[in-house]
XYZ file of C-alpha atoms in Angstrom:
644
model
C 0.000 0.000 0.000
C 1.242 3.701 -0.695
C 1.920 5.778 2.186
C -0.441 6.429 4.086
C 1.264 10.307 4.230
C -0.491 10.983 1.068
C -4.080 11.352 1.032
C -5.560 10.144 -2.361
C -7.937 6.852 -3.202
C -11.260 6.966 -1.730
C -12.913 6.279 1.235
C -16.238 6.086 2.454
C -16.590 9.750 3.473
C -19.752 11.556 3.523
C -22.600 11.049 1.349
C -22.925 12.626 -2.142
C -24.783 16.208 -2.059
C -26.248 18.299 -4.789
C -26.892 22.280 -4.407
C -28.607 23.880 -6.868
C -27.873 27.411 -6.562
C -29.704 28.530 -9.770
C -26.989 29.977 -11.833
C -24.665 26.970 -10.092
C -24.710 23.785 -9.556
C -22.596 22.413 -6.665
C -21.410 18.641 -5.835
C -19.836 17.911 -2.791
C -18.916 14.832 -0.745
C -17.225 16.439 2.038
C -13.690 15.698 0.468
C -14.085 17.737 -3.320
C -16.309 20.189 -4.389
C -17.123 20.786 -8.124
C -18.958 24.489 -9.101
C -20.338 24.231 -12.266
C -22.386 26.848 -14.467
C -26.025 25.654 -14.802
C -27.247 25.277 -17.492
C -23.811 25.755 -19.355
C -21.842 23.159 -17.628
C -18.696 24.962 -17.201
C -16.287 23.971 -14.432
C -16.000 27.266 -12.191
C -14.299 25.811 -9.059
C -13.176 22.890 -7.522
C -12.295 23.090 -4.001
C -10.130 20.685 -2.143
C -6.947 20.462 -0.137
C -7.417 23.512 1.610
C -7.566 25.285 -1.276
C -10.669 27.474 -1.914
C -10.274 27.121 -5.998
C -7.489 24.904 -7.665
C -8.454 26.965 -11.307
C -7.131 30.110 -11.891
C -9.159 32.129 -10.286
C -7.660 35.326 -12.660
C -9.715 33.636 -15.468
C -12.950 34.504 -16.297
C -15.329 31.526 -15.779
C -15.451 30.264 -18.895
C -11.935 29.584 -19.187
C -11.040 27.583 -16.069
C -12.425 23.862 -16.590
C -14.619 23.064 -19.773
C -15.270 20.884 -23.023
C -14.440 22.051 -26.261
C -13.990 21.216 -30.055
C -12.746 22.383 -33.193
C -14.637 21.862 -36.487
C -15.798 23.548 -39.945
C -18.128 23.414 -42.422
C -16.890 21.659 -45.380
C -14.140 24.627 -47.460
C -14.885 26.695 -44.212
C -13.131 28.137 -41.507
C -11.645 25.809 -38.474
C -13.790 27.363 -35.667
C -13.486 26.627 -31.808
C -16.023 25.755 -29.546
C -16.829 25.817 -25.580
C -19.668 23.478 -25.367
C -21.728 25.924 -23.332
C -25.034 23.206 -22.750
C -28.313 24.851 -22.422
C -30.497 22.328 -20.114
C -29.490 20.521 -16.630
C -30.641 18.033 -15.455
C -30.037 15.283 -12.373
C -29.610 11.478 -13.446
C -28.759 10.088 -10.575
C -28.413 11.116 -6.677
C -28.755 8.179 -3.869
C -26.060 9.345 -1.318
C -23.347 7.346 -2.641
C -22.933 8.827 -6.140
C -24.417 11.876 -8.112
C -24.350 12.027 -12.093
C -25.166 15.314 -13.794
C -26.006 16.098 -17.083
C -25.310 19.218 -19.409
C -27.171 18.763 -22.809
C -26.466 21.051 -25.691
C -28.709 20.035 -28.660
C -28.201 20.991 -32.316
C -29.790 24.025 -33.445
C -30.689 24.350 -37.540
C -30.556 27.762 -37.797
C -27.668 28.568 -35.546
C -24.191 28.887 -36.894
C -23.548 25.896 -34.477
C -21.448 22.405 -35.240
C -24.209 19.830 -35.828
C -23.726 17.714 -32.761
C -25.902 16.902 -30.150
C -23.387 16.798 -26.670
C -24.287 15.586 -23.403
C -21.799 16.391 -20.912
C -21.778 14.153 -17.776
C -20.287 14.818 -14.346
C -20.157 12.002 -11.724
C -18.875 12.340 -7.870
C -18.874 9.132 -6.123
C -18.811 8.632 -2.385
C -15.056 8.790 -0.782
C -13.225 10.207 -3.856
C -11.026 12.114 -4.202
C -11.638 13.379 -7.176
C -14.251 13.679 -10.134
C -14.803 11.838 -13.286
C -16.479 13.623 -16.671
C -17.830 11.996 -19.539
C -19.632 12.969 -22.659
C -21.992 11.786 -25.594
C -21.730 13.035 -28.883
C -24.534 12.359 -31.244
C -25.441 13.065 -34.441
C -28.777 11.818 -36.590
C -29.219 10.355 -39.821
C -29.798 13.646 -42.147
C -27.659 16.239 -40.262
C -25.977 18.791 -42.331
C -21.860 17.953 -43.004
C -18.805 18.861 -40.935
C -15.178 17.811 -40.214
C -14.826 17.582 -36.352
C -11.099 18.610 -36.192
C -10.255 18.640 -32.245
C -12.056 17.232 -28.998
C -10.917 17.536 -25.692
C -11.775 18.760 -21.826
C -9.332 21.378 -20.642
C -8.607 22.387 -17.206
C -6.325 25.483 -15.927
C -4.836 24.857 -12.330
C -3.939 28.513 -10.687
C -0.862 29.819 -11.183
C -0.285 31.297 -8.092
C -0.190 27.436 -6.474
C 0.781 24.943 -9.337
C 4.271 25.603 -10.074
C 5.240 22.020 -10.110
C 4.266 19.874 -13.987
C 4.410 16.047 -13.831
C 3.897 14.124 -17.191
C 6.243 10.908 -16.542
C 9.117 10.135 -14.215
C 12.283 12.191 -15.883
C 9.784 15.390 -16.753
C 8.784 16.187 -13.090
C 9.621 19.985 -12.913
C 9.374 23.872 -12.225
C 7.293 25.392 -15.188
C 6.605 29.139 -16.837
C 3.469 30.955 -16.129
C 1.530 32.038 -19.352
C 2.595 35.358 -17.832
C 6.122 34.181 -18.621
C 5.307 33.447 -22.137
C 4.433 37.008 -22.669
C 5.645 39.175 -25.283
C 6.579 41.175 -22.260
C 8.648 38.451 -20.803
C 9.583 36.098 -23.593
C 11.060 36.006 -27.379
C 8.967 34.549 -29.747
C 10.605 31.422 -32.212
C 10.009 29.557 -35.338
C 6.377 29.447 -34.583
C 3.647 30.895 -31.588
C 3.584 27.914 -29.339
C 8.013 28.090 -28.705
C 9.417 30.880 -27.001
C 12.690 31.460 -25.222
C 11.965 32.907 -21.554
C 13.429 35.989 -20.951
C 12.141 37.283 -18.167
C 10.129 34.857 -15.934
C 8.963 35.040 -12.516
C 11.175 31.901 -11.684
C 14.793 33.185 -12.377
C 15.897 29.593 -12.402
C 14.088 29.395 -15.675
C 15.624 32.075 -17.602
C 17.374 31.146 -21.053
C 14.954 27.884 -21.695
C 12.946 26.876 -24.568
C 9.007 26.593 -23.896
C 6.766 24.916 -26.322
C 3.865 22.771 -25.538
C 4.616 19.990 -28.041
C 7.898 19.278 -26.186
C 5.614 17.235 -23.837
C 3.464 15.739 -25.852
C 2.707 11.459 -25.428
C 2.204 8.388 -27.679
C -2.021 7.480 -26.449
C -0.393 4.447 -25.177
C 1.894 6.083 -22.733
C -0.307 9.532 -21.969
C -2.202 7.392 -18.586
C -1.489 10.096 -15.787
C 0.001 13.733 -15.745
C -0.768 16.947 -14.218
C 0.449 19.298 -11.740
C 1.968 20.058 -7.917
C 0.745 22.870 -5.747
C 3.187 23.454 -3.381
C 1.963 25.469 -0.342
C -0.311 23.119 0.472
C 1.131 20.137 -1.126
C -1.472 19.057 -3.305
C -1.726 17.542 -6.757
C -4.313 17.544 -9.674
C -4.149 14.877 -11.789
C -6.408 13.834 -15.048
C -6.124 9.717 -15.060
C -7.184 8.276 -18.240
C -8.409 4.275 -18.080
C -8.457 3.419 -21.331
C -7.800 4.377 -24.785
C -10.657 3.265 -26.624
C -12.210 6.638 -27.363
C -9.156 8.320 -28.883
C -8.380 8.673 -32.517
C -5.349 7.097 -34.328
C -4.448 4.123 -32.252
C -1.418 3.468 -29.558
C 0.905 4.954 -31.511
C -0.965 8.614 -31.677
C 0.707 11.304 -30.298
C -1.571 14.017 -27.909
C -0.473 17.417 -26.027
C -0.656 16.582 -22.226
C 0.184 19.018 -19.519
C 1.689 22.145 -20.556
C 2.802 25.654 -19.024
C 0.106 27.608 -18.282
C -0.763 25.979 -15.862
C -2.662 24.003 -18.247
C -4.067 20.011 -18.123
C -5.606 18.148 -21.393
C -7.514 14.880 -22.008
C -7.207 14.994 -25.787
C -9.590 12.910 -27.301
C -9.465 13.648 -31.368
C -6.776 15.835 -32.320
C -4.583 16.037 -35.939
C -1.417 16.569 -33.948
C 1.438 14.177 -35.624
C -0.596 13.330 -38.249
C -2.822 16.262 -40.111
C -5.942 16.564 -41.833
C -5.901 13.032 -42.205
C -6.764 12.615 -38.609
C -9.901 14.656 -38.847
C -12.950 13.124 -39.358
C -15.697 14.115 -41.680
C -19.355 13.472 -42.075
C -21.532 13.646 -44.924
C -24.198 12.813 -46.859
C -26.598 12.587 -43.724
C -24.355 9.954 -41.787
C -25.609 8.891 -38.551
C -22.854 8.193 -35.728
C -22.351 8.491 -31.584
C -19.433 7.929 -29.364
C -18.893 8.093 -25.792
C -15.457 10.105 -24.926
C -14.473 9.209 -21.805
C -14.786 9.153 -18.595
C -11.424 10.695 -17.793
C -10.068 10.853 -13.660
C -9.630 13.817 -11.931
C -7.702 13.143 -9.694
C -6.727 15.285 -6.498
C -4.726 14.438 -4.088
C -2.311 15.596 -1.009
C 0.344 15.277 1.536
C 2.449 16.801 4.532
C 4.196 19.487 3.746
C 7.656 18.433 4.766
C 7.490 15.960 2.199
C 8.821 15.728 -1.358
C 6.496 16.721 -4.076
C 6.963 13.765 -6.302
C 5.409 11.694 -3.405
C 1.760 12.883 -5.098
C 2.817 11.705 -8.691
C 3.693 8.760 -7.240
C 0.520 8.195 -5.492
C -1.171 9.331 -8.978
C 0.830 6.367 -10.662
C -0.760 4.254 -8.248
C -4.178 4.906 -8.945
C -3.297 3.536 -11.654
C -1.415 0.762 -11.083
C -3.070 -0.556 -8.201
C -5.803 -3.665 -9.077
C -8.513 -1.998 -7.215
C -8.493 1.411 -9.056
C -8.790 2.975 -12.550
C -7.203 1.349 -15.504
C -8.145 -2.090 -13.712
C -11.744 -1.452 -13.520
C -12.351 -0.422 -16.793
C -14.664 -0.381 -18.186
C -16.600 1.844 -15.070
C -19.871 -0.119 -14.223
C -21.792 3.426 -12.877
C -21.942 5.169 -15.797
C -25.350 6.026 -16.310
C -25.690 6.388 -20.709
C -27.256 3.249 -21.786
C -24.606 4.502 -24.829
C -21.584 3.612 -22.397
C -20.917 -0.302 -22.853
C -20.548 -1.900 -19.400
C -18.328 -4.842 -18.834
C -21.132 -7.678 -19.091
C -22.036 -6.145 -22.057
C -18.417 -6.801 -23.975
C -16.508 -9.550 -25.553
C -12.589 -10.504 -25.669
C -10.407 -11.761 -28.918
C -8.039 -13.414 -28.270
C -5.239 -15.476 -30.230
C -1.155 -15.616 -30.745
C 0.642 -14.096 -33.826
C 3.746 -15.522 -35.957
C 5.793 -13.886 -38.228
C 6.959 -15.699 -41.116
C 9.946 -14.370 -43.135
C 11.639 -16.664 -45.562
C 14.882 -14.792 -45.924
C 14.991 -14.089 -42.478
C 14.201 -16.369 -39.676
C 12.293 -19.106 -39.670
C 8.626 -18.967 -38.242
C 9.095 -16.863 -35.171
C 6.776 -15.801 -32.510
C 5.865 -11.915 -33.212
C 7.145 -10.629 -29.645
C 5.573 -7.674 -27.742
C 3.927 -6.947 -30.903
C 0.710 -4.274 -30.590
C -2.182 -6.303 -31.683
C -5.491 -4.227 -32.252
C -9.430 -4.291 -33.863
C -10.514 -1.375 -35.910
C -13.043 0.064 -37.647
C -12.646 -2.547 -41.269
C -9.926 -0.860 -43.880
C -6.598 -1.401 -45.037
C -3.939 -2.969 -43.463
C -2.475 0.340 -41.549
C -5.698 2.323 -41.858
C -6.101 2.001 -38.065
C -3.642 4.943 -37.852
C -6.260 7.694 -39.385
C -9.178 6.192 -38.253
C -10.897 8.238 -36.091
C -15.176 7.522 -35.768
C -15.149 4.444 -34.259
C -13.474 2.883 -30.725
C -10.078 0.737 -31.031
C -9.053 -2.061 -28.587
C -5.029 -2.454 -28.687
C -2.818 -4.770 -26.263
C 0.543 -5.992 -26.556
C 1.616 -9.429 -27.189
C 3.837 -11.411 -25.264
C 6.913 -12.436 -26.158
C 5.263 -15.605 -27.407
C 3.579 -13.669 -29.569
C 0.164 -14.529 -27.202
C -2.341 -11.958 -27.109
C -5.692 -11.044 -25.195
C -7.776 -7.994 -26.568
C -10.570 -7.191 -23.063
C -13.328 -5.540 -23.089
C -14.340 -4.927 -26.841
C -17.402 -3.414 -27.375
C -19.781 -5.485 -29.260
C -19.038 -4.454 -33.483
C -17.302 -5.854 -36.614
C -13.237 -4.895 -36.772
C -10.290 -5.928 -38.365
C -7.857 -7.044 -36.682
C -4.594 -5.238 -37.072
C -1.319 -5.586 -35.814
C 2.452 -4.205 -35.896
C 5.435 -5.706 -34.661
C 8.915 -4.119 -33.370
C 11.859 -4.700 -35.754
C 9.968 -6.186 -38.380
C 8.447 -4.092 -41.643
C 5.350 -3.378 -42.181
C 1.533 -3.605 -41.192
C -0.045 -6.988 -40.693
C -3.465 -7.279 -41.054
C -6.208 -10.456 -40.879
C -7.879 -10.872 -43.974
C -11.360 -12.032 -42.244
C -13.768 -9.601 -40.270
C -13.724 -10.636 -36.645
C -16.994 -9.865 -35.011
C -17.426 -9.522 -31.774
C -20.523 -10.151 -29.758
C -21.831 -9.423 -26.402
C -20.261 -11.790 -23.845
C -18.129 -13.330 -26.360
C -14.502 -14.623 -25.570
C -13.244 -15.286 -29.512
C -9.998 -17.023 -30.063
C -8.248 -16.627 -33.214
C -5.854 -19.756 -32.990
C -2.628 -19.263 -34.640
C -2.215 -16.248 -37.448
C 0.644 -15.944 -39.374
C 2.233 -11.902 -40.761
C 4.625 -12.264 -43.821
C 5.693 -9.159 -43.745
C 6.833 -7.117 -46.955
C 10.140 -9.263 -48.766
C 11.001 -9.993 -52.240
C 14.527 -11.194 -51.880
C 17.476 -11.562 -49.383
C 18.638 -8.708 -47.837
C 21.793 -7.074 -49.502
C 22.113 -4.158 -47.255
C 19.699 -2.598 -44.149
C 19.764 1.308 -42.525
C 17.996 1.611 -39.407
C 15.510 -0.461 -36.871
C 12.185 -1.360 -38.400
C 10.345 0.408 -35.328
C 8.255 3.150 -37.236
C 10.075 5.942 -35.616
C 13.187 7.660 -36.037
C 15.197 7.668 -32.440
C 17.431 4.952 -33.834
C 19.579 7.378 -35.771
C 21.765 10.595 -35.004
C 20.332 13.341 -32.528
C 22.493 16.044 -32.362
C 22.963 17.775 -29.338
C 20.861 21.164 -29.459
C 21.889 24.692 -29.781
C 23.121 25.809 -26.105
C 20.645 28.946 -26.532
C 18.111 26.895 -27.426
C 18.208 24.124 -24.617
C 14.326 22.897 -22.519
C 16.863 21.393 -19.217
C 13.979 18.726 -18.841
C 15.765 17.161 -21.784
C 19.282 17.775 -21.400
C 20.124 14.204 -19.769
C 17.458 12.173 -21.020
C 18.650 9.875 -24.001
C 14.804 8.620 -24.761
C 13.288 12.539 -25.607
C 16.578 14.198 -27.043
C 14.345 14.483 -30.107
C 12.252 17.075 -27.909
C 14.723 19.888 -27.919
C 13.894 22.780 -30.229
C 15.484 23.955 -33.289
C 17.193 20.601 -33.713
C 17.014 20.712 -37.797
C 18.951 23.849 -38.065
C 21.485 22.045 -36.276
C 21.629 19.772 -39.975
C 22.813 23.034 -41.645
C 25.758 23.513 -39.134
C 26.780 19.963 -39.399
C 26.425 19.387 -43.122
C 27.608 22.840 -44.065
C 29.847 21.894 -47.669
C 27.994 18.651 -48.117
C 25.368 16.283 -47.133
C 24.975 12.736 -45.351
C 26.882 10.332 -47.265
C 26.296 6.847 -46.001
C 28.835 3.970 -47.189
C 27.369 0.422 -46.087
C 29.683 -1.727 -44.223
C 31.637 1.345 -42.867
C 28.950 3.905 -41.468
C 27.097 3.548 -38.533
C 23.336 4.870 -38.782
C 23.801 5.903 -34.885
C 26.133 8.244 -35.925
C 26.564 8.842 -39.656
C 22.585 8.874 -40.806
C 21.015 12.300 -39.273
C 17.516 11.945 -37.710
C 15.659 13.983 -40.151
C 15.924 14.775 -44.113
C 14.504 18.353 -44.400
C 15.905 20.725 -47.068
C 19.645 21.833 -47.537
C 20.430 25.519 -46.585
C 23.571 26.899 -48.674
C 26.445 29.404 -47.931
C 23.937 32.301 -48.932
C 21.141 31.265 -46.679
C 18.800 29.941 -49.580
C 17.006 26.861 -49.049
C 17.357 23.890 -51.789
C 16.354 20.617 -52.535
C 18.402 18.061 -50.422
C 20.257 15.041 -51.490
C 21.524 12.384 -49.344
C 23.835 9.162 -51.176
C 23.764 5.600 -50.049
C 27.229 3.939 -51.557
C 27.285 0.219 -51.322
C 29.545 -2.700 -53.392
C 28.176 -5.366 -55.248
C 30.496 -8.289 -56.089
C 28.359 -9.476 -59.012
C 24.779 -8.233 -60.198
C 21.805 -10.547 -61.183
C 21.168 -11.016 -64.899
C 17.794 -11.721 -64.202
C 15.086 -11.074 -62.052
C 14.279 -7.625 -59.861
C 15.739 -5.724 -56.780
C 13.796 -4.081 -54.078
C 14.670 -1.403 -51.787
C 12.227 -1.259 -49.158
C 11.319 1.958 -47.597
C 9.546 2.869 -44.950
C 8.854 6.706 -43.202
C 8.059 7.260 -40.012
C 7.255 10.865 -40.452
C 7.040 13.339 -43.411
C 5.640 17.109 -43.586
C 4.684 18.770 -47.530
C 7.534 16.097 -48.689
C 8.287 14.388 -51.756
C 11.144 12.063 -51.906
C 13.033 10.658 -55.178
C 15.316 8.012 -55.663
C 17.773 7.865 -58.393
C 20.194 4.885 -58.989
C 24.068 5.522 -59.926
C 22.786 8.710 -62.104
C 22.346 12.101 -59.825
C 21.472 13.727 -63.111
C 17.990 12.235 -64.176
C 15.546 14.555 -64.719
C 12.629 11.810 -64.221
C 13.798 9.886 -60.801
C 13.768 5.901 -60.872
C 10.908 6.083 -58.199
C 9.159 9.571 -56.466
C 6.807 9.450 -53.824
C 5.484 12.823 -55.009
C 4.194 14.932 -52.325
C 2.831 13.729 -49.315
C 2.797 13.939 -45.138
C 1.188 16.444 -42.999
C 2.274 15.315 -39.877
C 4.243 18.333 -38.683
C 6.585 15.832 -36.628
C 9.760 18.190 -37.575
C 8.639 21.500 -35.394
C 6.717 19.825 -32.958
C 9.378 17.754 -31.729
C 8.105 14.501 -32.859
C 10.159 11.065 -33.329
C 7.552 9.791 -35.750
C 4.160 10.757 -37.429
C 2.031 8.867 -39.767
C 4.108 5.627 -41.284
C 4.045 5.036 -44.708
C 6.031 2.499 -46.645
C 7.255 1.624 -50.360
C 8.642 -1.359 -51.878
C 10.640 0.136 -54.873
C 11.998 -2.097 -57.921
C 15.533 -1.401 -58.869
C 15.760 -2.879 -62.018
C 19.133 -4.707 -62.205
C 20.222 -3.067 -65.529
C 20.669 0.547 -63.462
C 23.750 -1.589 -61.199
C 27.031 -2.455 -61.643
C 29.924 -4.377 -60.057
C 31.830 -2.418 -57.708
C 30.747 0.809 -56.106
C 26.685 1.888 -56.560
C 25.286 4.532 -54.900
C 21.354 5.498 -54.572
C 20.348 9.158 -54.325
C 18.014 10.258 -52.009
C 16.381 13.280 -53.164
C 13.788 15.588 -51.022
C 12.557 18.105 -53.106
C 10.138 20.119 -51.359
C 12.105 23.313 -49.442
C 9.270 26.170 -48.946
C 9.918 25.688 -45.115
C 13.182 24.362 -43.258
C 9.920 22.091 -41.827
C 9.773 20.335 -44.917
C 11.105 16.669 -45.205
C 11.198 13.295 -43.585
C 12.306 10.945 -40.783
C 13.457 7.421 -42.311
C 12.187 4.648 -40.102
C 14.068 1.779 -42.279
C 15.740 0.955 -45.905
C 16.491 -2.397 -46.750
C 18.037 -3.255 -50.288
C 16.735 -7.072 -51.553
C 18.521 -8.970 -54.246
C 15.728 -10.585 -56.693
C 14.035 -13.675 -55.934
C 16.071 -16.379 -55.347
């Protein structure tokens, strides 16, 4: 058991209570209290710890705690949205748990996104803390949109929560938005990085602020928040279970950032683009429950270390008895929130056959998942219906829980081997179902042996060469952390100052893709500051070349923003490339600090005519240089001989 120095968990307390105060709404269970608007639905105040209001009470009321969206009208404008809900009503209230609902139905002939959204508070006997939940609707026959963001935001005060947790190496002192002030700060490459003058914390001064430098993969973005100091107390937002959010595991999502501020992004195109944003038309019915998230709230002596409350937020997750074990929640009140009895399991164990490689091999720790039905990878931009992901074992043994009753694919990906496996059949899951799939077998992308490989198959780009950043352009959180040195800023202007006469030039069997293959292929900047196309040069031998029969180089991207790559084989001068990938990506990975985006993946025939014996080199062209954001990060190239 955690210390019992920290109060957090739940215990049986005092029973539930509603106040309606007419323009309020107040829940209390003698531990939290929760202020809400009525009938907007707005989080005003929450009051716990000894602390009258942990939002920032500087903020006008409808920007403390609150839902919101972005969306347009088909060729309109992105616009953003508070969902201010214009009935209340109580759904449930017997002493040991109150559930409140804030319903803001679509108006015709408002200039209004056409959603119907129920927002949903619950407070539950002994906890510390509050959950939120909400139902989005929309009828056969609506009008069309593209829903481009969804999330519940929450400001902490800045006068008490000086403290930002968002994993165990990022536990640290953060800027005000004060600090971030043109008053106080130097704007960058873009609005959401600036270098901190001036801030209140002197200890601070010199750093690099942005937002995206602490963003998460959905799989790893469980708990973060924030530390109030005097009194010790933390806030928390605890998220059970993926399900809800777009783009899969791999997804990346803002978390906590300076502000204070504390997200539970639920759709969002960061790391990925328009792609991520769903569209309806043509009348199309759909609903989805987002949620519920945790807030959390706990606290401790005050002669004892801060981190002691992130710790005792990890537990709440870790621990059998609490959130991410007893999902799904069985109090929700929507009949449109699947309960536990009401869900199957798939089940099964996955092999990955390559005949070049090894044999038949179990596909270890490999992320095994069920999607709305597509193409084998469309799971990544797939954002209307719920996803169920676990890991295998290193048997390759998998168990999918709690699936909502539906017809998926199942999809899959496994480390160090290319490409996205996919089973062929529908798998349909049914209520109370436990389906097991038996044995299922990935051949993953191959044509011939392999000649020559660059990099990990691991749809990311950490593998290769991080520079150190610019010393006056340095976050500290980051400074001895070898997992997130791809989170410093400005890290693709340091390609121009190491590649200022000429670009990578890889020779296979001597360099090292640690050191000698940079992270990122952007543009090339020359002596007079002009951007240009940039071209990197694999040079490999071949003892003897096939008279027959096809090569393949293999290539995969784990990120790419407005690129467009070419390859050209032993002639730099072509004006038509051997292969071009013409212009795609929108991920954005580049500025926003990213490791990967969206994958994407080519299998390329080198006809054998275009090699020689002795010394060949491939040219790797990007073409696109409008923005020093412009290019790619290489997840893996493999060269094949043909067939044997």
């Amino acid at each position: 058991m955690f210390s019992s120095r920290v109060q957090g968990g739940g215990s049986r307390g005092s029973d539930v209570r509603l106040v309606d105060k007419g323009k309020y709404i107040v829940l209390d269970n003698g531990i939290v209290r929760i202020t809400l608007t009525s009938p907007g639905g707005l989080i005003t105040s929450i009051s716990y710890g000894g602390i009258d209001n942990l939002l920032e009470v500087a903020n006008a009321e409808t920007n403390r705690g609150y839902w919101d969206l972005n969306w347009n009208v088909p060729g309109g404008k992105d616009t953003f949205d508070v969902h201010h809900a214009t009935s209340f009503r109580v759904i449930s209230s017997d002493g040991n748990k109150i559930e409140v609902s804030f319903l803001r139905p679509y108006v015709s002939d408002r200039s209004m996104v056409p959603l119907q959204i129920d927002k949903r508070f619950v407070l539950l006997r002994g906890n510390t803390g509050f959950y939120s939940y909400a139902i989005f609707e929309r009828p056969e026959g609506w009008p069309d949109f593209n829903m481009n963001q969804c999330r519940i935001t929450f400001k902490p005060r800045s006068d008490r929560f000086e403290y930002m947790a968002v994993s165990d190496t990022v536990f640290r002192q953060m800027p005000t938005s004060s600090d971030r002030s043109p008053e106080r700060s130097k704007a960058l490459a873009y609005p959401e990085a600036v270098i901190l003058e001036d801030p209140h914390n002197s200890a601070l001064k010199g750093e690099v602020d942005d937002k995206y430098q602490y963003s998460a993969e959905n799989k790893d973005n469980v708990v973060h928040g924030w530390v109030s100091t005097n009194p010790l107390v933390g806030f928390w937002i605890i998220t059970a279970s993926d399900e809800f959010r777009n783009g899969g595991p791999l997804k990346q999502n803002l978390r906590s950032h300076a502000g204070p501020t504390a997200l539970s992004m639920f759709h969002s195109a960061h790391y990925a683009g328009e792609a991520l944003c769903p569209s309806f038309r043509d009348g199309e019915p759909w609903l989805k429950v987002f949620g519920p998230v945790f807030i959390y709230l706990n606290s401790a002596q005050a002669n004892l270390d801060p981190r002691y409350l992130w710790d005792d937020a990890k537990q709440q997750v870790s621990n059998m008895l609490v959130e991410a074990h007893s999902w799904p929640y069985s109090w929700p009140a929507s009949p449109d929130y699947v309960k536990d009895d009401e869900r199957g399991s798939v089940s099964g164990r996955l092999l990955v056959y390559d005949k070049y490689a090894d044999p038949q091999v179990p596909a270890s720790l490999a992320w095994i998942g069920l999607a709305k039905p597509g193409n084998a990878g469309s799971w990544q931009t797939e954002s209307k219906g719920y996803q169920f992901w676990a890991e295998a074992d290193a048997s390759g043994s998998f168990m999918i829980h709690n699936v909502i009753p539906g017809t998926y694919n199942l999809f899959g990906y496994v480390p160090g081997v290319l490409g996205d496996y996919k089973m062929e059949a529908d798998v349909t899951v049914h209520e109370g179902s436990s389906l097991e799939l038996g044995e299922l077998v990935f051949n993953p992308p191959r044509n011939g042996p392999t000649i020559w490989e660059i990099g990990v198959p691991d749809r990311s780009a950490v593998e290769f060469y991080i520079p150190d950043p610019d010393p006056g352009f340095v976050n500290r959180a980051f400074v001895n952390s070898t997992a997130d040195r791809f989170r410093q800023y400005g890290l693709w202007e340091r390609y121009f100052e190491l590649y200022p006469e000429t670009e990578v030039v890889y020779t296979v069997g001597e360099s090292k893709w640690q050191t000698d293959w940079f992270f990122l292929q952007g543009c090339w900047k020359s002596k007079d500051g002009n951007l240009k196309a940039s071209t990197w040069k694999i040079k490999f031998q071949l003892d003897k070349v096939a008279l027959v029969g096809t090569y393949t180089l293999q290539l995969a991207i784990a990120a790419a923003t407005n690129a467009a790559l070419q390859v050209r084989v032993n002639d730099p001068t072509l004006y038509t490339p051997h292969f071009d990938t013409l212009q795609f990506g929108k991920d954005n990975a580049i500025a926003r600090h990213g490791i990967h985006g969206l994958y994407a993946m080519w299998s390329i025939d080198v006809e054998s005519k275009l090699l020689k014996e002795g010394e060949n080199i491939i040219y790797l062209t990007q073409r696109k240089y409008a923005s020093v954001f412009n290019g790619v990060m290489y997840d893996y190239l493999r060269l094949e001989a043909p067939p044997l």
